[in-house]
Amino acid sequence: MRRLRATVGWRLPGRGGAWLDARVVELVALAARHGSLASAARAAGLPYRTAWALVDGAERALGQRLLLLERGVGARPARLGRRLLAARVEAERLLEGGRSSVDVALGRASAAREHAPLRIAASHDLVLAQLRDAWARRHGIAIAFHGSAEAIDRYLAGRADVAGFHVAEPGSDSDIGLPDPLLGRLDVARDAVIPFVVRTQGLILPRGNPGRVRSIADIASRRLRFVNRQPGSGTRLALERWLAREHVVPGAIVGWTHEEFTHAAVAATVAAGEADAGFGIQAAATQLGLAFVPVVDERYAFACRRAELTDPRIRAFLALVASETVAKVVAPLPGYRWIGRRGAAKM
């Protein structure tokens, strides 16, 4: 089956408007991460002269600066550059939300498929995002990203065979002693829970943490601009539980209603200067060269029905979760620890 892939493109307004070279947006993002156009060029695999010409040509066409280049300081996104990065994150989020359903539709149209795809409704995770296309292509696994609560909703309603979600790591300092609303919806007798990874979540802050932020309370007391996750996401639920422990009222946080749908989108919003802080996984912060203050260790896990553990599709999926392929994807990610070999467990 041939696969189609949607990508984001940028076009100048007006009839016959030229398309903006996709490398320009990537260079702006890399400059925000690395702090200089030279470093951005190296990361993109381009000669500096080519990178400079691409950015300069785009700025001339747009009539505005994308990058501010300052001697002795480096490069940082200008206002238009920041808005372009934020717009790219939002556009990619919309594509991400629809791509899995397109994959499933194409798969059903293919006579080559011998079995229906294994449907996984999962909270967004960087490891799953890297593996999703390969798993769909090679193993007939259709992963659709939702918040943790919606993922479990779909699983309980029979619209997904497996749910992926995350909760505080049991027995750790991050297990704050409050009832977890997600685990309470699963039935130990009916549902098997399969450990996948342990992740570190915390505060995502601008490079170098210039404000010396150390806690969630600092964000509220200093009236810093915050970027949140959407209601129902496991990250939002974890943050709300942590705020309850710290006796911080959500309404005291500026930007509490400014919401994004993935860890990467939160990090990109902070990197673009549209927010002073966010809450998400360490790996997303590190990928953009941002500062990170750890707050909570959490366990990402999958739930499936015990009665279906003998289903060949479920057995194949469990083998993938416990495979060295997953271990190799997890290994370089900061704040991640693979626990997939533990097999089915009760949490």
PDB file of N, CA and C in Angstrom, residues 230-307:
ATOM      1  N   GLN A 230      -4.056  20.718  27.225  1.00  0.00           N
ATOM      2  CA  GLN A 230      -5.510  20.727  27.098  1.00  0.00           C
ATOM      3  C   GLN A 230      -6.162  19.939  28.230  1.00  0.00           C
ATOM      4  N   PRO A 231      -7.399  20.306  28.619  1.00  0.00           N
ATOM      5  CA  PRO A 231      -8.115  19.549  29.648  1.00  0.00           C
ATOM      6  C   PRO A 231      -8.248  18.081  29.250  1.00  0.00           C
ATOM      7  N   GLY A 232      -8.087  17.198  30.228  1.00  0.00           N
ATOM      8  CA  GLY A 232      -8.198  15.770  29.968  1.00  0.00           C
ATOM      9  C   GLY A 232      -6.888  15.101  29.626  1.00  0.00           C
ATOM     10  N   SER A 233      -5.860  15.879  29.322  1.00  0.00           N
ATOM     11  CA  SER A 233      -4.555  15.272  29.064  1.00  0.00           C
ATOM     12  C   SER A 233      -3.958  14.802  30.388  1.00  0.00           C
ATOM     13  N   GLY A 234      -3.164  13.739  30.333  1.00  0.00           N
ATOM     14  CA  GLY A 234      -2.537  13.242  31.555  1.00  0.00           C
ATOM     15  C   GLY A 234      -1.642  14.278  32.192  1.00  0.00           C
ATOM     16  N   THR A 235      -0.978  15.083  31.351  1.00  0.00           N
ATOM     17  CA  THR A 235      -0.097  16.126  31.878  1.00  0.00           C
ATOM     18  C   THR A 235      -0.897  17.185  32.624  1.00  0.00           C
ATOM     19  N   ARG A 236      -2.029  17.585  32.066  1.00  0.00           N
ATOM     20  CA  ARG A 236      -2.892  18.572  32.737  1.00  0.00           C
ATOM     21  C   ARG A 236      -3.399  18.007  34.063  1.00  0.00           C
ATOM     22  N   LEU A 237      -3.813  16.751  34.077  1.00  0.00           N
ATOM     23  CA  LEU A 237      -4.290  16.137  35.315  1.00  0.00           C
ATOM     24  C   LEU A 237      -3.183  16.056  36.361  1.00  0.00           C
ATOM     25  N   ALA A 238      -1.962  15.697  35.912  1.00  0.00           N
ATOM     26  CA  ALA A 238      -0.832  15.629  36.846  1.00  0.00           C
ATOM     27  C   ALA A 238      -0.527  17.003  37.424  1.00  0.00           C
ATOM     28  N   LEU A 239      -0.575  18.022  36.567  1.00  0.00           N
ATOM     29  CA  LEU A 239      -0.304  19.380  37.027  1.00  0.00           C
ATOM     30  C   LEU A 239      -1.363  19.838  38.019  1.00  0.00           C
ATOM     31  N   GLU A 240      -2.615  19.549  37.746  1.00  0.00           N
ATOM     32  CA  GLU A 240      -3.689  19.958  38.654  1.00  0.00           C
ATOM     33  C   GLU A 240      -3.542  19.292  40.018  1.00  0.00           C
ATOM     34  N   ARG A 241      -3.137  18.029  40.012  1.00  0.00           N
ATOM     35  CA  ARG A 241      -2.941  17.327  41.285  1.00  0.00           C
ATOM     36  C   ARG A 241      -1.759  17.919  42.042  1.00  0.00           C
ATOM     37  N   TRP A 242      -0.713  18.297  41.311  1.00  0.00           N
ATOM     38  CA  TRP A 242       0.458  18.884  41.966  1.00  0.00           C
ATOM     39  C   TRP A 242       0.130  20.262  42.528  1.00  0.00           C
ATOM     40  N   LEU A 243      -0.655  21.040  41.795  1.00  0.00           N
ATOM     41  CA  LEU A 243      -1.073  22.347  42.302  1.00  0.00           C
ATOM     42  C   LEU A 243      -1.871  22.192  43.592  1.00  0.00           C
ATOM     43  N   ALA A 244      -2.716  21.162  43.648  1.00  0.00           N
ATOM     44  CA  ALA A 244      -3.494  20.924  44.866  1.00  0.00           C
ATOM     45  C   ALA A 244      -2.571  20.643  46.041  1.00  0.00           C
ATOM     46  N   ARG A 245      -1.521  19.888  45.789  1.00  0.00           N
ATOM     47  CA  ARG A 245      -0.570  19.593  46.869  1.00  0.00           C
ATOM     48  C   ARG A 245       0.149  20.857  47.328  1.00  0.00           C
ATOM     49  N   GLU A 246       0.492  21.727  46.368  1.00  0.00           N
ATOM     50  CA  GLU A 246       1.233  22.948  46.698  1.00  0.00           C
ATOM     51  C   GLU A 246       0.315  24.093  47.111  1.00  0.00           C
ATOM     52  N   HIS A 247      -0.993  23.839  47.129  1.00  0.00           N
ATOM     53  CA  HIS A 247      -1.987  24.855  47.512  1.00  0.00           C
ATOM     54  C   HIS A 247      -1.912  26.080  46.605  1.00  0.00           C
ATOM     55  N   VAL A 248      -1.736  25.831  45.305  1.00  0.00           N
ATOM     56  CA  VAL A 248      -1.733  26.901  44.309  1.00  0.00           C
ATOM     57  C   VAL A 248      -3.041  26.825  43.533  1.00  0.00           C
ATOM     58  N   VAL A 249      -3.755  27.942  43.453  1.00  0.00           N
ATOM     59  CA  VAL A 249      -5.026  27.995  42.729  1.00  0.00           C
ATOM     60  C   VAL A 249      -4.734  28.181  41.242  1.00  0.00           C
ATOM     61  N   PRO A 250      -5.268  27.324  40.356  1.00  0.00           N
ATOM     62  CA  PRO A 250      -4.990  27.466  38.922  1.00  0.00           C
ATOM     63  C   PRO A 250      -5.271  28.861  38.384  1.00  0.00           C
ATOM     64  N   GLY A 251      -6.330  29.506  38.882  1.00  0.00           N
ATOM     65  CA  GLY A 251      -6.666  30.837  38.404  1.00  0.00           C
ATOM     66  C   GLY A 251      -5.609  31.882  38.700  1.00  0.00           C
ATOM     67  N   ALA A 252      -4.676  31.571  39.601  1.00  0.00           N
ATOM     68  CA  ALA A 252      -3.604  32.515  39.922  1.00  0.00           C
ATOM     69  C   ALA A 252      -2.489  32.486  38.888  1.00  0.00           C
ATOM     70  N   ILE A 253      -2.548  31.536  37.962  1.00  0.00           N
ATOM     71  CA  ILE A 253      -1.493  31.391  36.961  1.00  0.00           C
ATOM     72  C   ILE A 253      -1.910  32.102  35.680  1.00  0.00           C
ATOM     73  N   VAL A 254      -1.114  33.070  35.250  1.00  0.00           N
ATOM     74  CA  VAL A 254      -1.378  33.804  34.016  1.00  0.00           C
ATOM     75  C   VAL A 254      -1.195  32.854  32.830  1.00  0.00           C
ATOM     76  N   GLY A 255      -2.213  32.749  31.971  1.00  0.00           N
ATOM     77  CA  GLY A 255      -2.116  31.868  30.817  1.00  0.00           C
ATOM     78  C   GLY A 255      -2.617  30.464  31.072  1.00  0.00           C
ATOM     79  N   TRP A 256      -3.308  30.247  32.185  1.00  0.00           N
ATOM     80  CA  TRP A 256      -3.809  28.907  32.485  1.00  0.00           C
ATOM     81  C   TRP A 256      -4.693  28.374  31.354  1.00  0.00           C
ATOM     82  N   THR A 257      -5.385  29.265  30.648  1.00  0.00           N
ATOM     83  CA  THR A 257      -6.264  28.831  29.554  1.00  0.00           C
ATOM     84  C   THR A 257      -5.562  28.833  28.199  1.00  0.00           C
ATOM     85  N   HIS A 258      -4.271  29.177  28.168  1.00  0.00           N
ATOM     86  CA  HIS A 258      -3.477  29.085  26.929  1.00  0.00           C
ATOM     87  C   HIS A 258      -3.044  27.627  26.786  1.00  0.00           C
ATOM     88  N   GLU A 259      -3.654  26.899  25.861  1.00  0.00           N
ATOM     89  CA  GLU A 259      -3.499  25.441  25.820  1.00  0.00           C
ATOM     90  C   GLU A 259      -2.870  24.953  24.522  1.00  0.00           C
ATOM     91  N   GLU A 260      -2.019  23.942  24.646  1.00  0.00           N
ATOM     92  CA  GLU A 260      -1.460  23.231  23.498  1.00  0.00           C
ATOM     93  C   GLU A 260      -1.740  21.738  23.675  1.00  0.00           C
ATOM     94  N   PHE A 261      -1.527  20.970  22.603  1.00  0.00           N
ATOM     95  CA  PHE A 261      -1.964  19.575  22.605  1.00  0.00           C
ATOM     96  C   PHE A 261      -0.832  18.559  22.664  1.00  0.00           C
ATOM     97  N   THR A 262       0.419  18.992  22.639  1.00  0.00           N
ATOM     98  CA  THR A 262       1.535  18.050  22.749  1.00  0.00           C
ATOM     99  C   THR A 262       2.647  18.683  23.575  1.00  0.00           C
ATOM    100  N   HIS A 263       3.550  17.837  24.061  1.00  0.00           N
ATOM    101  CA  HIS A 263       4.721  18.336  24.786  1.00  0.00           C
ATOM    102  C   HIS A 263       5.583  19.200  23.867  1.00  0.00           C
ATOM    103  N   ALA A 264       5.733  18.762  22.614  1.00  0.00           N
ATOM    104  CA  ALA A 264       6.551  19.514  21.663  1.00  0.00           C
ATOM    105  C   ALA A 264       5.969  20.897  21.416  1.00  0.00           C
ATOM    106  N   ALA A 265       4.639  20.997  21.357  1.00  0.00           N
ATOM    107  CA  ALA A 265       4.005  22.292  21.130  1.00  0.00           C
ATOM    108  C   ALA A 265       4.222  23.227  22.317  1.00  0.00           C
ATOM    109  N   VAL A 266       4.161  22.696  23.526  1.00  0.00           N
ATOM    110  CA  VAL A 266       4.435  23.511  24.717  1.00  0.00           C
ATOM    111  C   VAL A 266       5.864  24.043  24.673  1.00  0.00           C
ATOM    112  N   ALA A 267       6.823  23.158  24.378  1.00  0.00           N
ATOM    113  CA  ALA A 267       8.225  23.571  24.322  1.00  0.00           C
ATOM    114  C   ALA A 267       8.445  24.608  23.229  1.00  0.00           C
ATOM    115  N   ALA A 268       7.819  24.417  22.062  1.00  0.00           N
ATOM    116  CA  ALA A 268       7.985  25.364  20.961  1.00  0.00           C
ATOM    117  C   ALA A 268       7.408  26.729  21.312  1.00  0.00           C
ATOM    118  N   THR A 269       6.307  26.747  22.058  1.00  0.00           N
ATOM    119  CA  THR A 269       5.707  28.016  22.470  1.00  0.00           C
ATOM    120  C   THR A 269       6.647  28.786  23.390  1.00  0.00           C
ATOM    121  N   VAL A 270       7.298  28.083  24.311  1.00  0.00           N
ATOM    122  CA  VAL A 270       8.281  28.733  25.190  1.00  0.00           C
ATOM    123  C   VAL A 270       9.488  29.192  24.378  1.00  0.00           C
ATOM    124  N   ALA A 271       9.982  28.345  23.471  1.00  0.00           N
ATOM    125  CA  ALA A 271      11.150  28.694  22.657  1.00  0.00           C
ATOM    126  C   ALA A 271      10.876  29.904  21.780  1.00  0.00           C
ATOM    127  N   ALA A 272       9.629  30.048  21.330  1.00  0.00           N
ATOM    128  CA  ALA A 272       9.268  31.164  20.464  1.00  0.00           C
ATOM    129  C   ALA A 272       9.035  32.456  21.239  1.00  0.00           C
ATOM    130  N   GLY A 273       9.118  32.418  22.563  1.00  0.00           N
ATOM    131  CA  GLY A 273       8.917  33.614  23.372  1.00  0.00           C
ATOM    132  C   GLY A 273       7.464  33.967  23.602  1.00  0.00           C
ATOM    133  N   GLU A 274       6.549  33.053  23.249  1.00  0.00           N
ATOM    134  CA  GLU A 274       5.125  33.312  23.443  1.00  0.00           C
ATOM    135  C   GLU A 274       4.659  32.970  24.856  1.00  0.00           C
ATOM    136  N   ALA A 275       5.510  32.326  25.637  1.00  0.00           N
ATOM    137  CA  ALA A 275       5.207  32.008  27.037  1.00  0.00           C
ATOM    138  C   ALA A 275       6.519  31.979  27.810  1.00  0.00           C
ATOM    139  N   ASP A 276       6.433  32.248  29.115  1.00  0.00           N
ATOM    140  CA  ASP A 276       7.628  32.236  29.970  1.00  0.00           C
ATOM    141  C   ASP A 276       7.879  30.868  30.582  1.00  0.00           C
ATOM    142  N   ALA A 277       6.866  30.017  30.576  1.00  0.00           N
ATOM    143  CA  ALA A 277       7.011  28.702  31.199  1.00  0.00           C
ATOM    144  C   ALA A 277       5.912  27.779  30.706  1.00  0.00           C
ATOM    145  N   GLY A 278       6.206  26.494  30.746  1.00  0.00           N
ATOM    146  CA  GLY A 278       5.220  25.470  30.425  1.00  0.00           C
ATOM    147  C   GLY A 278       5.482  24.259  31.294  1.00  0.00           C
ATOM    148  N   PHE A 279       4.659  23.249  31.149  1.00  0.00           N
ATOM    149  CA  PHE A 279       4.816  22.018  31.919  1.00  0.00           C
ATOM    150  C   PHE A 279       4.797  20.859  30.942  1.00  0.00           C
ATOM    151  N   GLY A 280       5.850  20.029  30.966  1.00  0.00           N
ATOM    152  CA  GLY A 280       5.924  18.919  30.024  1.00  0.00           C
ATOM    153  C   GLY A 280       7.125  18.049  30.304  1.00  0.00           C
ATOM    154  N   ILE A 281       7.425  17.143  29.378  1.00  0.00           N
ATOM    155  CA  ILE A 281       8.507  16.192  29.598  1.00  0.00           C
ATOM    156  C   ILE A 281       9.872  16.813  29.310  1.00  0.00           C
ATOM    157  N   GLN A 282      10.875  16.295  29.997  1.00  0.00           N
ATOM    158  CA  GLN A 282      12.234  16.810  29.875  1.00  0.00           C
ATOM    159  C   GLN A 282      12.755  16.702  28.447  1.00  0.00           C
ATOM    160  N   ALA A 283      12.444  15.608  27.761  1.00  0.00           N
ATOM    161  CA  ALA A 283      12.971  15.403  26.413  1.00  0.00           C
ATOM    162  C   ALA A 283      12.520  16.502  25.463  1.00  0.00           C
ATOM    163  N   ALA A 284      11.288  16.977  25.588  1.00  0.00           N
ATOM    164  CA  ALA A 284      10.788  18.041  24.716  1.00  0.00           C
ATOM    165  C   ALA A 284      11.547  19.340  24.960  1.00  0.00           C
ATOM    166  N   ALA A 285      11.867  19.630  26.219  1.00  0.00           N
ATOM    167  CA  ALA A 285      12.644  20.831  26.537  1.00  0.00           C
ATOM    168  C   ALA A 285      14.054  20.727  25.977  1.00  0.00           C
ATOM    169  N   THR A 286      14.689  19.580  26.163  1.00  0.00           N
ATOM    170  CA  THR A 286      16.069  19.393  25.722  1.00  0.00           C
ATOM    171  C   THR A 286      16.186  19.508  24.213  1.00  0.00           C
ATOM    172  N   GLN A 287      15.208  19.006  23.478  1.00  0.00           N
ATOM    173  CA  GLN A 287      15.258  19.045  22.019  1.00  0.00           C
ATOM    174  C   GLN A 287      15.333  20.464  21.485  1.00  0.00           C
ATOM    175  N   LEU A 288      14.804  21.430  22.220  1.00  0.00           N
ATOM    176  CA  LEU A 288      14.841  22.825  21.785  1.00  0.00           C
ATOM    177  C   LEU A 288      15.838  23.651  22.586  1.00  0.00           C
ATOM    178  N   GLY A 289      16.699  22.993  23.355  1.00  0.00           N
ATOM    179  CA  GLY A 289      17.725  23.707  24.104  1.00  0.00           C
ATOM    180  C   GLY A 289      17.182  24.559  25.232  1.00  0.00           C
ATOM    181  N   LEU A 290      16.058  24.178  25.804  1.00  0.00           N
ATOM    182  CA  LEU A 290      15.420  24.956  26.866  1.00  0.00           C
ATOM    183  C   LEU A 290      15.826  24.444  28.239  1.00  0.00           C
ATOM    184  N   ALA A 291      15.623  25.296  29.244  1.00  0.00           N
ATOM    185  CA  ALA A 291      15.897  24.893  30.625  1.00  0.00           C
ATOM    186  C   ALA A 291      14.756  24.017  31.131  1.00  0.00           C
ATOM    187  N   PHE A 292      15.065  23.200  32.133  1.00  0.00           N
ATOM    188  CA  PHE A 292      14.066  22.266  32.655  1.00  0.00           C
ATOM    189  C   PHE A 292      14.259  22.090  34.148  1.00  0.00           C
ATOM    190  N   VAL A 293      13.154  22.167  34.895  1.00  0.00           N
ATOM    191  CA  VAL A 293      13.160  21.921  36.336  1.00  0.00           C
ATOM    192  C   VAL A 293      12.272  20.713  36.603  1.00  0.00           C
ATOM    193  N   PRO A 294      12.835  19.572  37.011  1.00  0.00           N
ATOM    194  CA  PRO A 294      12.020  18.364  37.220  1.00  0.00           C
ATOM    195  C   PRO A 294      11.020  18.544  38.354  1.00  0.00           C
ATOM    196  N   VAL A 295       9.818  18.010  38.152  1.00  0.00           N
ATOM    197  CA  VAL A 295       8.763  18.100  39.163  1.00  0.00           C
ATOM    198  C   VAL A 295       8.220  16.719  39.523  1.00  0.00           C
ATOM    199  N   VAL A 296       7.945  15.885  38.525  1.00  0.00           N
ATOM    200  CA  VAL A 296       7.249  14.627  38.782  1.00  0.00           C
ATOM    201  C   VAL A 296       7.773  13.523  37.865  1.00  0.00           C
ATOM    202  N   ASP A 297       7.971  12.329  38.423  1.00  0.00           N
ATOM    203  CA  ASP A 297       8.238  11.135  37.623  1.00  0.00           C
ATOM    204  C   ASP A 297       6.910  10.427  37.399  1.00  0.00           C
ATOM    205  N   GLU A 298       6.682   9.987  36.181  1.00  0.00           N
ATOM    206  CA  GLU A 298       5.413   9.350  35.867  1.00  0.00           C
ATOM    207  C   GLU A 298       5.646   8.090  35.050  1.00  0.00           C
ATOM    208  N   ARG A 299       4.682   7.209  35.123  1.00  0.00           N
ATOM    209  CA  ARG A 299       4.742   5.962  34.367  1.00  0.00           C
ATOM    210  C   ARG A 299       3.761   6.039  33.206  1.00  0.00           C
ATOM    211  N   TYR A 300       4.293   5.796  32.009  1.00  0.00           N
ATOM    212  CA  TYR A 300       3.428   5.671  30.830  1.00  0.00           C
ATOM    213  C   TYR A 300       3.134   4.183  30.652  1.00  0.00           C
ATOM    214  N   ALA A 301       1.860   3.850  30.477  1.00  0.00           N
ATOM    215  CA  ALA A 301       1.459   2.444  30.397  1.00  0.00           C
ATOM    216  C   ALA A 301       0.334   2.275  29.388  1.00  0.00           C
ATOM    217  N   PHE A 302       0.084   1.036  29.045  1.00  0.00           N
ATOM    218  CA  PHE A 302      -1.028   0.678  28.161  1.00  0.00           C
ATOM    219  C   PHE A 302      -2.014  -0.205  28.920  1.00  0.00           C
ATOM    220  N   ALA A 303      -3.282  -0.065  28.585  1.00  0.00           N
ATOM    221  CA  ALA A 303      -4.316  -0.930  29.153  1.00  0.00           C
ATOM    222  C   ALA A 303      -4.999  -1.696  28.032  1.00  0.00           C
ATOM    223  N   CYS A 304      -5.217  -2.976  28.259  1.00  0.00           N
ATOM    224  CA  CYS A 304      -5.996  -3.792  27.330  1.00  0.00           C
ATOM    225  C   CYS A 304      -6.814  -4.787  28.149  1.00  0.00           C
ATOM    226  N   ARG A 305      -7.774  -5.414  27.528  1.00  0.00           N
ATOM    227  CA  ARG A 305      -8.626  -6.359  28.246  1.00  0.00           C
ATOM    228  C   ARG A 305      -7.903  -7.687  28.452  1.00  0.00           C
ATOM    229  N   ARG A 306      -7.970  -8.189  29.672  1.00  0.00           N
ATOM    230  CA  ARG A 306      -7.293  -9.453  29.980  1.00  0.00           C
ATOM    231  C   ARG A 306      -7.797 -10.586  29.072  1.00  0.00           C
ATOM    232  N   ALA A 307      -9.071 -10.532  28.728  1.00  0.00           N
ATOM    233  CA  ALA A 307      -9.640 -11.585  27.888  1.00  0.00           C
ATOM    234  C   ALA A 307      -9.039 -11.592  26.489  1.00  0.00           C
TER     235      ALA A 307
END
